[in-house]
XYZ file of C-alpha atoms in Angstrom:
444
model
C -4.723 -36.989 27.808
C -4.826 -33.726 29.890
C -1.513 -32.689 30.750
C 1.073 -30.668 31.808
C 4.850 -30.443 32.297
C 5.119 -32.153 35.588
C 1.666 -34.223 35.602
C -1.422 -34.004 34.001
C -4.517 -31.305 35.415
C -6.733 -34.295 35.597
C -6.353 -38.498 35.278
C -6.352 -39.858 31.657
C -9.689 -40.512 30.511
C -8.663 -42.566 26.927
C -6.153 -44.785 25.464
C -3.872 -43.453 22.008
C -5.279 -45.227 18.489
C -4.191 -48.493 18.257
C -0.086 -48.980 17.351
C 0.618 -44.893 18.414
C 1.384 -45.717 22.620
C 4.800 -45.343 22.219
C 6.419 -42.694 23.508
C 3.916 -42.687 26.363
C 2.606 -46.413 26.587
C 4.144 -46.488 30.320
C 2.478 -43.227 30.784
C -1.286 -44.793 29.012
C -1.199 -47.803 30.907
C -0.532 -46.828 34.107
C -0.903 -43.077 34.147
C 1.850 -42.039 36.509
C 6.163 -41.708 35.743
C 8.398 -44.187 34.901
C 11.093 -45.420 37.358
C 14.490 -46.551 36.350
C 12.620 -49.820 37.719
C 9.849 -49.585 35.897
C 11.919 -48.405 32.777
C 13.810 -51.574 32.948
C 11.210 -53.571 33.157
C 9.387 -52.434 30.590
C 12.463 -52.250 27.977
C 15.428 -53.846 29.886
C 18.940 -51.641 29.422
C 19.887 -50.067 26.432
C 21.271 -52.258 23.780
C 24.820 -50.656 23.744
C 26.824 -53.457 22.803
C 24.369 -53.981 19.474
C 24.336 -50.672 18.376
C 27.775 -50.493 18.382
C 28.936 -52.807 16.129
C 31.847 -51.742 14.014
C 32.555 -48.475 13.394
C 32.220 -48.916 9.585
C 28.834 -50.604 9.699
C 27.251 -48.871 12.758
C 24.304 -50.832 12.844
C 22.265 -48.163 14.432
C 22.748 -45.368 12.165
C 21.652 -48.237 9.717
C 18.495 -48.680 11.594
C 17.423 -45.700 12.320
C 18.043 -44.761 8.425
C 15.859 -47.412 7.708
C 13.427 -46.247 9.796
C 13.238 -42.841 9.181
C 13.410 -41.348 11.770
C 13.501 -37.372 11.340
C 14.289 -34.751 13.922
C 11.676 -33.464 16.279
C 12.435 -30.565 17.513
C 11.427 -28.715 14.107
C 13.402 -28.693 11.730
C 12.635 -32.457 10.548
C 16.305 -33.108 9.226
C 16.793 -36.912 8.920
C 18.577 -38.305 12.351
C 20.803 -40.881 10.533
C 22.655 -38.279 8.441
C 23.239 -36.527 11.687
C 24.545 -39.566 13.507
C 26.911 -40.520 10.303
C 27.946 -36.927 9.903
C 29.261 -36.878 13.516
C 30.742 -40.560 13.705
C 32.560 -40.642 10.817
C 34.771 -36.936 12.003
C 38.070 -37.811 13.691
C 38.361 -37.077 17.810
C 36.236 -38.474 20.362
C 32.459 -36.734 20.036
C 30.107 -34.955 22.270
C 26.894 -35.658 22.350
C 24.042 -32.693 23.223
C 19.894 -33.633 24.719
C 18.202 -30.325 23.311
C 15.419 -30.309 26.056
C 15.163 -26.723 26.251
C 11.382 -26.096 24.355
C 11.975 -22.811 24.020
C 8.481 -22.343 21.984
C 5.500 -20.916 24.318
C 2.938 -23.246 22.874
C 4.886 -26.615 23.219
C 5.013 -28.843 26.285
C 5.907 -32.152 24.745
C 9.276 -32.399 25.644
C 8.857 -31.225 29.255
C 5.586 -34.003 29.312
C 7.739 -36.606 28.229
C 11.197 -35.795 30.300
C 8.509 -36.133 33.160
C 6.950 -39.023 32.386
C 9.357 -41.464 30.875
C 13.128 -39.772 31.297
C 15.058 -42.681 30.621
C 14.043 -43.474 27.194
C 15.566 -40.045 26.961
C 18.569 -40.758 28.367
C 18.639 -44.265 26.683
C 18.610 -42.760 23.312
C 21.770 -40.002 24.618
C 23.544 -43.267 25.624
C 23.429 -44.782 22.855
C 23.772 -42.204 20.506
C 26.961 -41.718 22.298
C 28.105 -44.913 21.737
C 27.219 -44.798 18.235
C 29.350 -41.529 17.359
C 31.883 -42.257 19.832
C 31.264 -39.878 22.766
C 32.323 -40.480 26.036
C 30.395 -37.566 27.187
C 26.196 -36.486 26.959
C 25.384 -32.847 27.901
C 21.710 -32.235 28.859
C 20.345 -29.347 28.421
C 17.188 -27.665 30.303
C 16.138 -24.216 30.627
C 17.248 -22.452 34.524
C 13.547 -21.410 35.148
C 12.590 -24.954 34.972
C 13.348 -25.931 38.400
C 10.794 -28.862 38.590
C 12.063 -30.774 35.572
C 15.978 -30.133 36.848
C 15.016 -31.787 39.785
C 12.562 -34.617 37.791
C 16.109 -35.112 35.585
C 18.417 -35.020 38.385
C 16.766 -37.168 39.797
C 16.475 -39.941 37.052
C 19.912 -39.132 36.607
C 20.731 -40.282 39.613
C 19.326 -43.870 39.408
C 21.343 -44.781 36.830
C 24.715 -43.371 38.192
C 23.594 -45.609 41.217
C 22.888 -48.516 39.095
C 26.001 -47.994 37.300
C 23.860 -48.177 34.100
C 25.740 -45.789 31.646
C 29.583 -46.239 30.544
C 29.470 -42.415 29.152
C 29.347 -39.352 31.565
C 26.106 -37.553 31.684
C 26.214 -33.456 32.740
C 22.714 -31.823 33.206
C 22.930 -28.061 32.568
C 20.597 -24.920 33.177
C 20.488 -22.683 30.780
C 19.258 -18.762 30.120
C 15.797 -18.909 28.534
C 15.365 -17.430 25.902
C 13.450 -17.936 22.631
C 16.595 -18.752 20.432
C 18.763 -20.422 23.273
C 17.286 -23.632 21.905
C 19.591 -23.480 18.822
C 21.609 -26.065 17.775
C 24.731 -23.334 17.643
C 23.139 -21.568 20.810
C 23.942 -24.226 23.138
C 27.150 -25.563 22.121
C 28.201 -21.637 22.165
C 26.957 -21.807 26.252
C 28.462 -25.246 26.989
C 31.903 -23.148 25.386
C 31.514 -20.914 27.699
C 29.926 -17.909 25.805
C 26.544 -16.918 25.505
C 23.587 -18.879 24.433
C 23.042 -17.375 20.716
C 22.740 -18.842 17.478
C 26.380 -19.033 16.146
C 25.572 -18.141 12.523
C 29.256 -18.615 10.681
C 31.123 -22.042 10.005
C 32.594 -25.066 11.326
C 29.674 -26.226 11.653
C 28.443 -28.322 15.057
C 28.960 -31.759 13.938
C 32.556 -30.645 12.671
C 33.964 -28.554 15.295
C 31.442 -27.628 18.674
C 31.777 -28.136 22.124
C 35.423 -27.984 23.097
C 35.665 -27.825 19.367
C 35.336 -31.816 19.042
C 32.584 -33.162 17.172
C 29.191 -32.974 18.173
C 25.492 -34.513 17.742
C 22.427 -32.128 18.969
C 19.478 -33.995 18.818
C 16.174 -32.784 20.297
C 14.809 -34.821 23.544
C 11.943 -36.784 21.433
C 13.821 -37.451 18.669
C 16.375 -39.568 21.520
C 13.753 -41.409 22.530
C 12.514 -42.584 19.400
C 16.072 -43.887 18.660
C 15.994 -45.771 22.177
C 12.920 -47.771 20.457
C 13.932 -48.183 16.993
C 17.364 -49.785 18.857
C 15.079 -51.726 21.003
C 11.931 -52.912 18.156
C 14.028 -52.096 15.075
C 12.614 -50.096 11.879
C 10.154 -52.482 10.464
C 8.473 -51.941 14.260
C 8.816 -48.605 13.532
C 7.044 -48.123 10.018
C 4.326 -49.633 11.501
C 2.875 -46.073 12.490
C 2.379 -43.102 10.159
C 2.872 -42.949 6.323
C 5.565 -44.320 4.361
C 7.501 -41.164 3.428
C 7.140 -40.226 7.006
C 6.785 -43.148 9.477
C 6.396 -43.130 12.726
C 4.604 -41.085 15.816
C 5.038 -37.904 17.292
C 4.325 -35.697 20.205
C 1.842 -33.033 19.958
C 0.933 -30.172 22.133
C -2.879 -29.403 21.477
C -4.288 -26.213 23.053
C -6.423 -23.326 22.141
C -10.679 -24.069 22.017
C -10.439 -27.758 23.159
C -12.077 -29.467 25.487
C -9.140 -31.238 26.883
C -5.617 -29.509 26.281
C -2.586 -31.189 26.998
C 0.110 -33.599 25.139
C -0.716 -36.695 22.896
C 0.875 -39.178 20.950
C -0.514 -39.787 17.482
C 0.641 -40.953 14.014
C 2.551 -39.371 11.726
C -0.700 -38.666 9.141
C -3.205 -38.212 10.999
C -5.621 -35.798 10.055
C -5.367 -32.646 11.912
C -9.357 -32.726 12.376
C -8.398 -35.920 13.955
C -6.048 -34.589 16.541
C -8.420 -31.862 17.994
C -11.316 -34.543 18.034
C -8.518 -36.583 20.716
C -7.940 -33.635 22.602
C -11.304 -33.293 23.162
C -12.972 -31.365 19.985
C -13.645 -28.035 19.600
C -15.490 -26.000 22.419
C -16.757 -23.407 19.899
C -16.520 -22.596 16.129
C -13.048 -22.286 15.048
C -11.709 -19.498 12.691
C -8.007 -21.102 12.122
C -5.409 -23.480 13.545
C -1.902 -22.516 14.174
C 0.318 -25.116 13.364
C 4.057 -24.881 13.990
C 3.859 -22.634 16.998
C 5.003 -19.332 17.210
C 7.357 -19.485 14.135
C 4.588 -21.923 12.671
C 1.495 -21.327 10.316
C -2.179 -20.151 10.682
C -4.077 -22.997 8.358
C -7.935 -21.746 8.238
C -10.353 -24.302 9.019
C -11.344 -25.267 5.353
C -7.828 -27.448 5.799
C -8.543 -29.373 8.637
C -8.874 -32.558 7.138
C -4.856 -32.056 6.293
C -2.587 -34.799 7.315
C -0.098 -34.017 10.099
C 3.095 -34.649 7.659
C 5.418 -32.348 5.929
C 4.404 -33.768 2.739
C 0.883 -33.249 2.747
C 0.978 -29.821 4.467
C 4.344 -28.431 2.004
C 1.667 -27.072 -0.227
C 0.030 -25.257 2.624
C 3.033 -23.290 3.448
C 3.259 -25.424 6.493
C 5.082 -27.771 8.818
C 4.597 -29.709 11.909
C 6.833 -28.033 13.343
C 7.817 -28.350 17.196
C 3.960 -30.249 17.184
C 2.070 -27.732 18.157
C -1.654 -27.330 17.391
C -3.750 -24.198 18.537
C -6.872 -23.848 18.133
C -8.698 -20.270 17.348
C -12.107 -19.622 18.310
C -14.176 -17.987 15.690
C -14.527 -15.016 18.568
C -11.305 -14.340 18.721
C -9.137 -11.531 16.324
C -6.279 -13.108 14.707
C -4.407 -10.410 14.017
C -4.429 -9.241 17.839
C -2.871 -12.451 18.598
C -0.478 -12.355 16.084
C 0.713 -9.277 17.174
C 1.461 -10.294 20.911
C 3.605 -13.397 18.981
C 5.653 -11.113 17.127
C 6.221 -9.104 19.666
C 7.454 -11.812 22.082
C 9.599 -12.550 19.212
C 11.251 -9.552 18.645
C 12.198 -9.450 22.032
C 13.460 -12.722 22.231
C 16.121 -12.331 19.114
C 19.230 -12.450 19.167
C 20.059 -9.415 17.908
C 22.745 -9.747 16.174
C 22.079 -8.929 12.886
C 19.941 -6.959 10.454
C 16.711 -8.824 10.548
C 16.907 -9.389 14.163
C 18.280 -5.828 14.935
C 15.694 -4.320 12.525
C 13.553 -5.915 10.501
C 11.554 -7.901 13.177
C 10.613 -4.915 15.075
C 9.599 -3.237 12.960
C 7.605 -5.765 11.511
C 6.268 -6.260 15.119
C 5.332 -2.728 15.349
C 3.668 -2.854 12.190
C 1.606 -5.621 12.888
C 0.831 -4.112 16.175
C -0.700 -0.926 14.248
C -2.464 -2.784 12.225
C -4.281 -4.963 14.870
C -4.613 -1.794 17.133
C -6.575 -0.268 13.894
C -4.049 2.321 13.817
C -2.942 1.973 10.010
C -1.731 4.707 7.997
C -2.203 4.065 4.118
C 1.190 2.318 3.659
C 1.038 0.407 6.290
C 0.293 -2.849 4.311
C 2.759 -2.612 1.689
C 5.232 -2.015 4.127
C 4.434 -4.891 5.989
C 4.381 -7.349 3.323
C 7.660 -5.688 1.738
C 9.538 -6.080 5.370
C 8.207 -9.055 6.165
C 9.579 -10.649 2.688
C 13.084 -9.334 3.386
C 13.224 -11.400 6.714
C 13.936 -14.904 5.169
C 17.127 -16.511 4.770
C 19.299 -13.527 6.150
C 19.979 -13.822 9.695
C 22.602 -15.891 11.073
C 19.871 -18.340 12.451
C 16.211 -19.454 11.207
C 14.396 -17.190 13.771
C 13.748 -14.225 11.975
C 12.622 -17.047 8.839
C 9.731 -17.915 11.638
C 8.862 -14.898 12.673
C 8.145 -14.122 8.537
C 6.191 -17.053 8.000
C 3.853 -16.672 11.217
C 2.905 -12.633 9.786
C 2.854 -13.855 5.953
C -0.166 -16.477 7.312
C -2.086 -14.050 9.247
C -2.341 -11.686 6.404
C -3.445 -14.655 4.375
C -5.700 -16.304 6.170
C -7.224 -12.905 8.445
C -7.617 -10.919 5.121
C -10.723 -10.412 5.496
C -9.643 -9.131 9.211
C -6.953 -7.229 7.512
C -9.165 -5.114 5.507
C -11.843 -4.203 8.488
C -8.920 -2.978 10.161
C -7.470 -1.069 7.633
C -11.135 0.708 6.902
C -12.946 0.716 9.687
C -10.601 0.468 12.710
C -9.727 -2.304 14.928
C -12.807 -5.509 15.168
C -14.726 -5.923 18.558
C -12.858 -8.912 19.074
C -8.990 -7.177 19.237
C -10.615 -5.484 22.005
C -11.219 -9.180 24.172
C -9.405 -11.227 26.781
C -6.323 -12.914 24.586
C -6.802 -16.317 23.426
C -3.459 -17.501 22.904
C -1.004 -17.327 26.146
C 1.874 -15.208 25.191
C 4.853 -14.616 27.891
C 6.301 -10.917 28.257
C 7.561 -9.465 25.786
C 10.671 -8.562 27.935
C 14.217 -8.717 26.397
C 16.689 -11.137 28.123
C 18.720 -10.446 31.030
C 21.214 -12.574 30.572
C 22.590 -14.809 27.638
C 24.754 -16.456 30.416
């Protein structure tokens, strides 16, 4: 299960639960990438010619509705409505791979573009025939040099095969936190720069080269390869029925063995950290969500991975990430290196990216440091409730609900600090890998 973006640290030591090798059964079974041979063997070509249909009934959009499949990359919208709201505009339509991962914590698309790339690319293809494009733009961040190569290269067996009837483009793109936006990259496949393009038409009604265009998330592709492939009833046969299915997860933090697994939609969280290994040490709290995600203390463990079950939490899955926090460790320390990171990472163009996330950043930064003056913490809570629902993308929304949690669930924390100074702990080796908290060079 140990993994990486390229290959895994060390072999894989244990199959997924029964039903959840999906994604990855190429990967479980024989524990190295997929070929476009091996691909095809395994699945044959992509069903093209049945998912197409008539343009009235589009049989795929049907299936995958059935299915219910939602999006992967986060938000969780329902792919169907985003494959009907595309195909039924006038003009030929673009289709957009979101591969970019811009959160820290998550490796699951990068895992899975290197493990099994054309089920990918299957799902672009056929997505594209199901809206109407003649054209698939993959995107991938520029630092990233080892996937570009992994994906040129699996591009490159099927142009050779002459698999694909639609043109496939594989871009690199600036990375940055919020280049992973929907808006963000059909603004830099436009030719401007990669940030969240907050006003209206919206992507599926006007984006790149103002035609029509679907932006789906790499995972969320390849589960529509399968469902076009199995169909939904194959589908439902994982996770709940509200939220079928399987997903990627990227499981890190005080576990034996981090990496990237596959598991049912449902499964306990408790559940999860047991496959990655267990625990190494006692755990004070699991961030969920990723950086823009939710610290759930350990009395929730036993929470199903669903939006459903974890709604009442204040949480999400997310972009499926799971850390785990040792006991040892401070949690408002960590916190503070997050927000920072994403305060630097905005897009800065508006109030709550400008303003409000600094210096809700800074705050939080006092606060760990033990530096609090006495309004320090209704300051913090009163900024940190203005950030939601006023930028012109979700990010500063993320950013809110990550520092809302830690005050929750560290309040104990929260009051030592405010008393007695910063805890022994905030004065440790970090827990939680954060990159610099460096603004972008470039949005281009």
């Amino acid at each position: 299960m140990n993994s990486s973006a390229t290959a895994p640290r060390t072999p894989l030591h244990r199959s997924a639960a029964p039903g959840e090798a999906r994604l990855l059964a190429d990967w479980y079974a024989t524990g190295r990438s997929a070929t476009l041979n091996d691909h095809l063997t395994r699945y044959g070509p992509p069903p093209v010619t049945a998912a197409l249909g008539s343009r009235r009934s589009m049989p795929l959009v049907e299936a995958v509705e059935a299915a219910g499949l939602t999006g992967r990359g986060g938000a969780g919208f329902p792919t169907a409505r985003k494959l009907r709201a595309v195909a039924e505009r006038r003009g030929r339509a673009v289709v957009v791979v979101n591969a970019m991962e811009s959160e820290p914590a998550s490796r699951k698309d990068q895992f899975l573009i290197a493990v099994a790339p054309h089920l990918v690319l299957d799902g672009a293809v056929l997505a594209a025939a199901t809206v109407g494009a003649d054209t698939v733009h993959v995107c991938l961040p520029r630092d990233r040099t080892t996937q570009y190569r992994q994906l040129s290269a699996a591009l490159h067996e099927r142009r050779r095969t002459r698999l694909d009837q639609v043109h496939l483009r594989l871009h690199a793109l600036p990375h940055i936190y919020v280049s992973s936006e929907s808006t963000s990259l059909v603004r830099w496949l436009g030719g401007g720069p990669a940030r969240p393009q907050g006003s209206p038409p919206r992507t599926h009604e006007r984006g790149v080269d103002r035609r029509p265009t679907l932006v789906n998330n790499a995972e969320t592709l390849a589960h529509l390869a399968l469902i076009a492939r199995h169909g939904p009833d194959w589908y439902r046969q994982a996770g709940t029925p509200n939220e079928p299915g399987t997903t990627l997860i990227t499981v890190s933090g005080a576990v034996a063995t981090p990496g990237v697994l596959e598991a049912a939609l449902g499964t306990p969280i408790t559940t999860i950290l047991g496959r990655a290994g267990g625990p190494t040490e006692p755990l004070r709290a699991i961030l969920l969500g990723g950086f823009a995600g939710t610290w759930l203390p350990t009395a929730h463990l036993d929470t199903p991975l669903a939006r459903r079950d974890l709604a009442p939490l204040g949480a999400a899955p997310g972009a499926g990430v799971l850390i785990a926090l040792p006991r040892a460790a401070c949690g408002l320390s960590e916190t503070a290196r997050m927000l920072a990171y994403l305060a630097a990472h905005s897009a800065r163009q508006c109030g709550p990216c400008r303003l409000g996330l600094p210096a809700v950043a800074e705050d939080f930064a006092a606060l760990a440091a033990g530096r609090a003056d006495p309004g320090l913490l209704s300051r913090l809570r009163r900024r940190t409730g203005l950030l939601p629902d006023r930028g012109a993308c979700r990010h500063p929304d993320g950013a809110a609900r990550l520092a809302a949690s830690a005050l929750h669930v560290f309040a104990d924390d929260v009051d030592h600090h405010l008393t007695d100074g910063s805890c022994p702990a905030a004065h440790k080796p970090p827990r939680i890998p954060v990159p610099p908290a460096t603004p972008p060079e470039t949005w281009r």
